[in-house]
């Protein structure tokens, strides 16, 4: 063991090593090296001393283990600085999402509009009128900040919001059906991913699941037979991340709303990736809009903020005023409430929808989803030479057509024609390893570049690439593992 000042105890090293250990510089000398001084300036004296000691400890261990040159103060200072820089690097790191999945849950889903970023920054920097009515000077409600925007965009009577759509569903279930039943088709008992499974959410909300129908077919009579004194709500779930095809039957929301009205049981429609506008004008497939779900007669509609809507994480609940009032009185609401930063970003995002003509210019999610394959191909062609140069002669690089996905469960079967830079190993031998090394090297860049491996190649889908010059400059440090 080594004490901090370099005293050696316990196992006595061979005499030859002892002299080499004595040749190591002192902690102070390491800190007076150029890198050492820089480390003190950037990370503070205490951290720099600890890092210098750690570098010396590692050097001693190495010298004991094997012969080698004794590192000088400059080398040890550089080592200490590198360790401090690595430890200080943020864990939340910006990356280039070239996966081809626009709303990538693991990469943070929607990228916010500049207006939303500005609003969130303002809310972070100072006090804001969050629950304060500026006109009267009295207490206000935080939901008031976005209620009119949400009702205006959806046609609903009232609106509220919580942390995410999973929370929205939980509080809706708990408010309307605690200790009672929620009727759901077996074809809609979905798992969204991770820990979000509808039956589990229902159980934790204190609601008894009443499954009806079969995986592929559920009929109106199944719903009618299930509704009774124990029924708290009818739940319709947008099967956002899969499709049942073939011999299928499902009951539309309009029909279910009729049953709900007749029996006095509220219909809740969980849209998931609810959109506020029809995406067809931007060349995308039709995804049910929130306004449509409201017009079909759902008593409540729930949807996410960070999917197709293109805002921050949030769960919106819109619908009947009396039901929203009950939700707002549920103590769970306080545990799920949205903070001022996100509220500011949500308001700014919703306001962009007032001008659909410029929506695609301002909302990155929509801009990327609407991007045409030839425009993406032009981006790919412009950055391809830099990518090819960085990848080196062991890989062939070409611009190739590919298919992007929307992600986050929206329109799972419809892909968007796109373009990528396709990197393929020149040598067939060890190609799998080479591709893995290549993907790892791109992830190890100062701003990690995330692509995907498919069909014996590494693909960088350029749909979500905007800052081409920064992207190319970032590639300079690409270091691919040795050929094996
Ligand atoms: C994504 C999704 C959810 C969960 O929404 P989060 O905002 O991720 O919590 C719930 N239901 C459906 C149908 C979804 O697609």
XYZ file of C-alpha atoms and ligand atoms in Angstrom:
499
model
C 0.000 0.000 0.000
C 1.056 3.518 -0.693
C 0.449 6.445 1.589
C -0.339 9.766 -0.029
C 3.169 11.157 0.187
C 4.791 8.188 -1.428
C 5.809 6.063 1.587
C 5.881 2.423 0.701
C 4.673 -0.085 3.215
C 3.782 -3.799 3.417
C 5.330 -5.611 0.459
C 8.915 -4.454 0.067
C 9.761 -4.092 -3.614
C 13.053 -5.390 -4.983
C 15.873 -2.851 -4.399
C 16.226 -2.016 -8.088
C 12.561 -0.901 -8.216
C 12.935 1.164 -5.078
C 15.353 3.553 -6.757
C 13.064 3.887 -9.727
C 10.143 4.673 -7.430
C 12.249 7.362 -5.757
C 12.821 8.933 -9.155
C 9.121 9.782 -9.455
C 8.347 13.502 -9.002
C 6.559 14.808 -5.912
C 2.884 15.807 -6.023
C 3.888 19.488 -6.022
C 6.109 19.058 -9.062
C 3.278 17.365 -10.939
C 1.014 20.295 -10.088
C 3.607 22.804 -11.295
C 3.746 21.185 -14.743
C 1.846 22.992 -17.483
C -1.010 20.480 -17.436
C -0.934 20.426 -13.635
C -1.351 24.220 -13.435
C -4.175 24.033 -15.954
C -5.810 21.259 -13.907
C -5.715 23.449 -10.768
C -7.200 26.368 -12.652
C -10.016 24.384 -14.213
C -10.920 21.932 -11.481
C -9.686 23.517 -8.247
C -6.671 22.717 -6.091
C -8.246 19.943 -4.048
C -9.371 17.910 -7.040
C -6.047 18.492 -8.827
C -4.033 17.256 -5.805
C -6.149 14.124 -5.620
C -5.780 13.489 -9.340
C -1.996 14.013 -9.165
C -1.777 11.540 -6.276
C -3.854 9.044 -8.203
C -1.563 9.444 -11.215
C 1.485 8.870 -9.000
C -0.143 5.823 -7.379
C -0.829 4.360 -10.797
C 2.761 5.070 -11.903
C 4.158 3.345 -8.796
C 1.971 0.306 -9.332
C 3.105 0.134 -12.954
C 6.794 0.433 -12.019
C 6.438 -2.338 -9.446
C 4.669 -4.598 -11.897
C 7.160 -4.255 -14.734
C 10.217 -2.453 -15.945
C 9.610 0.744 -17.851
C 10.590 4.376 -18.038
C 9.844 6.558 -15.032
C 7.216 9.161 -16.059
C 8.068 12.829 -15.513
C 5.997 15.583 -13.962
C 4.662 16.696 -17.367
C 3.355 13.204 -18.219
C 1.812 12.726 -14.794
C 0.240 16.205 -14.917
C -1.247 15.416 -18.311
C -2.590 12.136 -16.964
C -4.127 13.872 -13.961
C -5.695 16.529 -16.183
C -7.114 13.944 -18.565
C -8.682 12.043 -15.657
C -10.229 15.243 -14.294
C -11.573 16.256 -17.703
C -13.108 12.813 -18.219
C -14.740 12.876 -14.776
C -16.080 16.398 -15.329
C -17.708 15.558 -18.648
C -21.501 15.838 -18.275
C -23.459 12.621 -18.177
C -26.250 14.181 -20.194
C -24.397 14.537 -23.475
C -25.472 15.925 -26.785
C -25.318 13.357 -29.584
C -26.025 13.311 -33.305
C -29.148 11.238 -33.836
C -28.446 9.611 -37.187
C -30.320 6.447 -36.229
C -33.122 7.160 -38.665
C -35.657 7.198 -35.820
C -36.797 10.791 -35.407
C -38.562 10.440 -32.042
C -36.015 8.133 -30.412
C -37.075 7.480 -26.816
C -33.532 6.544 -25.766
C -32.212 9.758 -27.298
C -34.732 12.017 -25.597
C -37.590 12.042 -28.132
C -38.589 15.478 -29.479
C -35.995 18.215 -29.925
C -37.520 21.508 -28.846
C -38.289 24.531 -30.981
C -36.158 27.648 -30.462
C -39.209 29.456 -29.065
C -39.626 26.719 -26.449
C -35.935 26.837 -25.541
C -36.105 30.601 -25.096
C -39.223 30.348 -22.930
C -37.703 27.610 -20.767
C -34.493 29.607 -20.345
C -36.476 32.632 -19.217
C -38.326 30.524 -16.668
C -35.067 29.072 -15.373
C -33.341 32.406 -15.017
C -35.855 34.280 -12.897
C -39.147 34.369 -11.099
C -42.215 33.778 -13.283
C -45.944 34.193 -12.731
C -46.525 30.461 -12.351
C -49.474 30.359 -9.973
C -50.064 34.070 -9.820
C -52.700 36.153 -11.561
C -50.875 39.313 -12.594
C -54.138 41.211 -13.237
C -55.609 40.707 -9.761
C -52.462 40.016 -7.776
C -54.108 36.894 -6.402
C -53.110 33.266 -6.499
C -53.570 31.606 -9.876
C -53.467 28.065 -11.263
C -50.521 26.760 -13.225
C -52.871 24.953 -15.620
C -54.338 28.354 -16.552
C -51.140 29.090 -18.480
C -51.946 26.519 -21.166
C -55.630 25.658 -20.723
C -56.968 28.002 -23.427
C -54.275 26.952 -25.871
C -55.105 23.278 -25.354
C -58.865 23.701 -25.587
C -58.469 25.952 -28.636
C -56.331 23.405 -30.455
C -58.428 20.365 -29.554
C -61.996 21.625 -29.292
C -62.224 20.148 -25.798
C -64.112 21.850 -22.958
C -61.237 21.770 -20.540
C -57.659 20.562 -20.203
C -55.005 19.711 -17.676
C -51.507 18.261 -17.786
C -49.132 16.055 -15.822
C -45.586 14.716 -16.200
C -46.117 12.303 -19.065
C -48.831 10.293 -20.726
C -48.287 7.307 -18.434
C -49.044 9.603 -15.485
C -52.030 11.042 -17.361
C -53.440 7.559 -17.776
C -52.801 6.685 -14.129
C -54.554 9.725 -12.746
C -57.483 9.354 -15.153
C -57.952 5.704 -14.197
C -57.568 6.403 -10.510
C -59.957 9.355 -10.567
C -62.725 7.744 -12.578
C -62.520 4.083 -11.649
C -60.665 3.453 -8.376
C -62.052 0.252 -6.835
C -64.091 -0.366 -9.955
C -63.573 -1.736 -13.445
C -62.126 -0.340 -16.631
C -63.281 -2.145 -19.752
C -60.514 -2.686 -22.345
C -60.304 -4.773 -25.489
C -57.699 -7.576 -25.386
C -56.444 -6.187 -28.677
C -55.438 -2.955 -26.935
C -53.674 -4.255 -23.811
C -50.396 -2.793 -24.892
C -46.837 -2.606 -23.663
C -45.219 0.641 -24.755
C -41.747 -0.332 -23.678
C -39.775 -0.427 -20.474
C -42.102 -0.685 -17.505
C -45.197 0.675 -19.244
C -47.686 -2.156 -19.512
C -51.306 -1.205 -19.468
C -52.459 -3.986 -17.085
C -49.761 -2.973 -14.559
C -50.653 0.715 -14.774
C -54.271 -0.181 -14.170
C -53.498 -2.330 -11.139
C -51.386 0.443 -9.603
C -54.166 2.928 -10.272
C -56.457 0.801 -8.123
C -58.551 -0.221 -11.096
C -59.777 -3.689 -11.939
C -59.054 -4.617 -15.525
C -62.064 -6.017 -17.365
C -60.636 -7.598 -20.527
C -63.049 -8.193 -23.340
C -62.941 -9.703 -26.809
C -59.879 -11.447 -28.216
C -56.487 -10.348 -29.443
C -57.685 -9.880 -33.017
C -61.418 -9.276 -32.687
C -63.517 -7.295 -30.264
C -67.142 -6.453 -31.003
C -69.618 -3.883 -29.797
C -71.583 -6.555 -27.969
C -68.450 -7.444 -25.962
C -68.419 -3.902 -24.593
C -72.156 -3.829 -24.014
C -72.116 -7.119 -22.094
C -69.208 -5.959 -19.920
C -70.762 -2.679 -18.816
C -72.499 -2.914 -15.461
C -72.727 -1.275 -12.055
C -69.011 -1.929 -11.458
C -67.832 -0.165 -14.613
C -65.881 3.024 -13.966
C -64.832 3.753 -17.529
C -64.442 2.458 -21.046
C -60.844 2.693 -22.213
C -59.790 2.864 -25.829
C -56.049 2.700 -26.425
C -54.398 3.712 -29.667
C -52.318 0.636 -30.529
C -49.526 2.924 -31.420
C -46.560 0.599 -31.712
C -48.029 -2.386 -33.543
C -50.794 -3.368 -35.940
C -53.056 -6.383 -35.874
C -53.672 -7.384 -39.461
C -55.843 -9.992 -41.147
C -59.074 -11.251 -39.544
C -59.637 -8.340 -37.187
C -62.417 -6.264 -35.709
C -62.344 -3.328 -33.381
C -64.995 -0.931 -32.205
C -64.514 2.682 -33.181
C -64.416 5.479 -30.645
C -67.634 7.003 -31.992
C -69.599 3.827 -31.349
C -68.073 3.475 -27.908
C -68.953 7.075 -27.112
C -72.551 6.191 -27.940
C -72.458 3.288 -25.503
C -70.842 5.546 -22.903
C -73.542 8.177 -23.300
C -76.264 5.557 -23.097
C -74.892 3.909 -19.967
C -73.421 6.987 -18.281
C -69.922 5.507 -18.340
C -67.133 7.863 -19.512
C -65.056 6.899 -22.534
C -61.323 7.584 -22.233
C -59.262 7.534 -25.424
C -55.491 7.161 -24.876
C -54.032 8.454 -28.138
C -50.379 8.117 -27.137
C -48.602 10.098 -29.799
C -51.474 12.468 -30.314
C -50.975 15.089 -32.956
C -52.570 18.494 -32.887
C -52.614 18.850 -36.668
C -53.254 16.494 -39.557
C -49.831 15.460 -40.863
C -51.048 14.663 -44.386
C -50.187 18.132 -45.825
C -46.538 17.401 -44.986
C -46.615 14.159 -46.940
C -47.036 11.937 -43.884
C -49.671 9.290 -43.251
C -52.763 10.289 -41.317
C -52.389 9.889 -37.560
C -55.532 10.508 -35.495
C -55.527 14.064 -34.162
C -56.640 15.008 -30.683
C -59.395 17.204 -32.121
C -60.738 14.190 -34.047
C -60.737 12.063 -30.901
C -62.585 14.793 -29.034
C -65.085 15.198 -31.880
C -65.698 11.435 -31.930
C -67.167 11.854 -28.475
C -64.471 10.677 -26.064
C -65.091 12.138 -22.621
C -61.340 12.377 -22.024
C -58.384 12.112 -24.391
C -54.791 11.618 -23.192
C -51.602 12.167 -25.223
C -47.859 12.808 -24.891
C -46.043 16.122 -25.173
C -42.745 14.820 -26.554
C -43.908 12.579 -29.351
C -45.437 13.970 -32.559
C -46.459 17.145 -30.759
C -42.761 18.045 -30.670
C -42.600 19.559 -27.191
C -41.116 18.596 -23.847
C -42.143 15.515 -21.886
C -45.704 15.956 -20.662
C -49.018 14.143 -20.488
C -52.092 16.078 -21.575
C -55.661 15.297 -20.566
C -58.417 17.100 -22.435
C -62.171 16.653 -22.331
C -65.248 17.149 -20.170
C -65.010 19.974 -17.660
C -66.589 18.022 -14.782
C -64.148 15.138 -15.243
C -61.115 17.442 -15.494
C -62.288 19.118 -12.274
C -62.340 15.726 -10.534
C -58.846 14.954 -11.812
C -57.571 18.279 -10.523
C -58.917 17.450 -7.046
C -57.118 14.094 -6.959
C -54.121 14.359 -4.567
C -52.064 12.432 -7.143
C -52.157 15.553 -9.300
C -49.773 17.328 -6.947
C -47.311 14.439 -7.249
C -47.444 14.578 -11.035
C -47.423 18.289 -11.665
C -45.270 19.893 -14.322
C -42.578 22.384 -13.295
C -42.220 25.980 -14.508
C -39.450 25.217 -17.004
C -41.471 22.680 -18.880
C -44.676 24.691 -18.632
C -42.915 27.591 -20.295
C -41.633 25.328 -23.072
C -45.050 23.705 -23.496
C -46.811 27.053 -23.821
C -44.302 28.247 -26.426
C -44.616 24.976 -28.374
C -48.417 25.086 -28.370
C -48.372 28.689 -29.593
C -46.477 27.608 -32.723
C -49.548 25.635 -33.782
C -51.443 28.894 -34.283
C -49.525 29.291 -37.559
C -49.579 25.915 -39.345
C -47.966 27.399 -42.473
C -44.721 27.964 -40.618
C -44.971 25.026 -38.233
C -42.521 22.851 -40.150
C -39.934 25.650 -40.158
C -40.164 26.117 -36.419
C -40.795 22.682 -34.970
C -37.738 20.441 -35.474
C -39.751 17.221 -35.171
C -42.080 18.213 -37.987
C -39.273 19.716 -40.052
C -37.352 16.433 -39.937
C -40.412 14.261 -40.495
C -41.396 16.358 -43.509
C -37.899 16.392 -45.041
C -37.912 14.819 -48.476
C -35.534 12.036 -49.461
C -33.793 14.133 -52.130
C -33.075 16.936 -49.647
C -31.705 14.378 -47.195
C -29.663 12.827 -50.003
C -28.124 16.226 -50.715
C -27.114 16.582 -47.052
C -25.635 13.070 -47.103
C -23.691 13.855 -50.284
C -22.236 17.012 -48.750
C -20.974 15.328 -45.579
C -20.045 11.978 -47.156
C -16.457 13.014 -48.102
C -15.688 13.975 -44.491
C -17.213 10.734 -43.230
C -15.296 8.681 -45.795
C -12.019 10.389 -44.899
C -12.589 9.842 -41.187
C -13.528 6.169 -41.613
C -10.390 5.543 -43.669
C -9.568 3.048 -46.435
C -10.880 -0.006 -44.567
C -14.449 1.110 -45.307
C -16.270 1.982 -48.490
C -18.566 4.982 -48.180
C -21.541 5.779 -50.364
C -24.811 7.682 -50.201
C -27.602 5.126 -50.195
C -31.386 5.211 -49.890
C -32.820 4.041 -46.590
C -36.031 4.220 -44.573
C -36.487 6.397 -41.489
C -39.008 5.748 -38.765
C -41.083 8.246 -36.847
C -40.472 6.433 -33.561
C -42.200 6.529 -30.181
C -44.864 4.230 -31.497
C -46.300 6.621 -34.046
C -47.303 5.059 -37.363
C -45.219 1.918 -36.741
C -45.639 0.453 -40.201
C -45.118 3.537 -42.288
C -41.496 4.365 -42.918
C -40.223 7.555 -44.516
C -37.960 7.368 -47.587
C -34.607 8.801 -46.579
C -30.901 8.793 -47.405
C -27.873 7.678 -45.461
C -24.147 7.404 -45.656
C -23.515 3.690 -45.842
C -20.133 2.505 -44.575
C -19.211 -1.090 -45.380
C -15.983 -2.949 -44.498
C -13.833 -3.558 -47.586
C -12.533 -6.849 -46.193
C -15.133 -9.555 -45.723
C -12.996 -11.284 -43.095
C -13.745 -9.888 -39.648
C -16.406 -7.580 -41.088
C -18.731 -7.965 -38.109
C -15.998 -6.941 -35.688
C -14.964 -4.058 -37.952
C -18.523 -2.725 -38.006
C -18.787 -2.945 -34.238
C -15.481 -1.079 -33.902
C -16.649 1.549 -36.378
C -19.925 2.162 -34.544
C -17.986 2.380 -31.258
C -15.536 4.883 -32.772
C -18.407 7.112 -33.909
C -19.884 6.895 -30.394
C -16.512 7.861 -28.919
C -16.337 11.170 -30.819
C -16.449 14.421 -28.782
C -20.106 14.679 -29.810
C -21.060 11.006 -30.183
C -22.579 10.076 -33.544
C -25.259 7.395 -33.228
C -26.041 5.356 -36.336
C -27.166 1.788 -36.791
C -25.797 -1.452 -38.188
C -27.893 -3.339 -40.734
C -27.241 -5.485 -43.808
C -23.474 -5.717 -43.178
C -23.029 -1.944 -43.089
C -23.038 1.006 -40.711
C -25.732 3.525 -41.663
C -25.855 7.216 -40.843
C -29.356 8.399 -41.768
C -29.054 12.144 -42.425
C -32.729 13.032 -41.878
C -32.065 14.784 -38.554
C -28.718 16.350 -39.488
C -28.724 20.152 -39.593
C -25.322 21.553 -38.620
C -23.215 19.992 -41.349
C -20.051 22.024 -40.702
C -19.990 21.181 -36.985
C -20.720 17.576 -37.828
C -17.778 17.376 -40.222
C -15.417 19.113 -37.772
C -16.447 16.706 -35.030
C -15.338 13.743 -37.193
C -11.684 14.800 -37.073
C -11.017 12.776 -33.935
C -12.388 9.487 -35.258
C -10.135 6.681 -34.036
C -11.122 3.239 -35.211
C -9.751 0.202 -33.403
C -6.879 -1.710 -35.050
C -7.585 -4.151 -37.843
C -7.810 -7.657 -36.528
C -46.244 6.559 -25.575
C -47.580 6.099 -25.100
C -47.905 6.161 -23.745
C -46.934 6.643 -22.728
O -46.669 7.994 -22.888
P -45.413 8.682 -22.171
O -45.592 10.128 -22.485
O -44.202 8.058 -22.750
O -45.555 8.399 -20.720
C -49.162 5.730 -23.362
N -50.059 5.257 -24.270
C -49.774 5.190 -25.584
C -50.804 4.652 -26.530
C -48.531 5.608 -26.045
O -48.232 5.535 -27.359
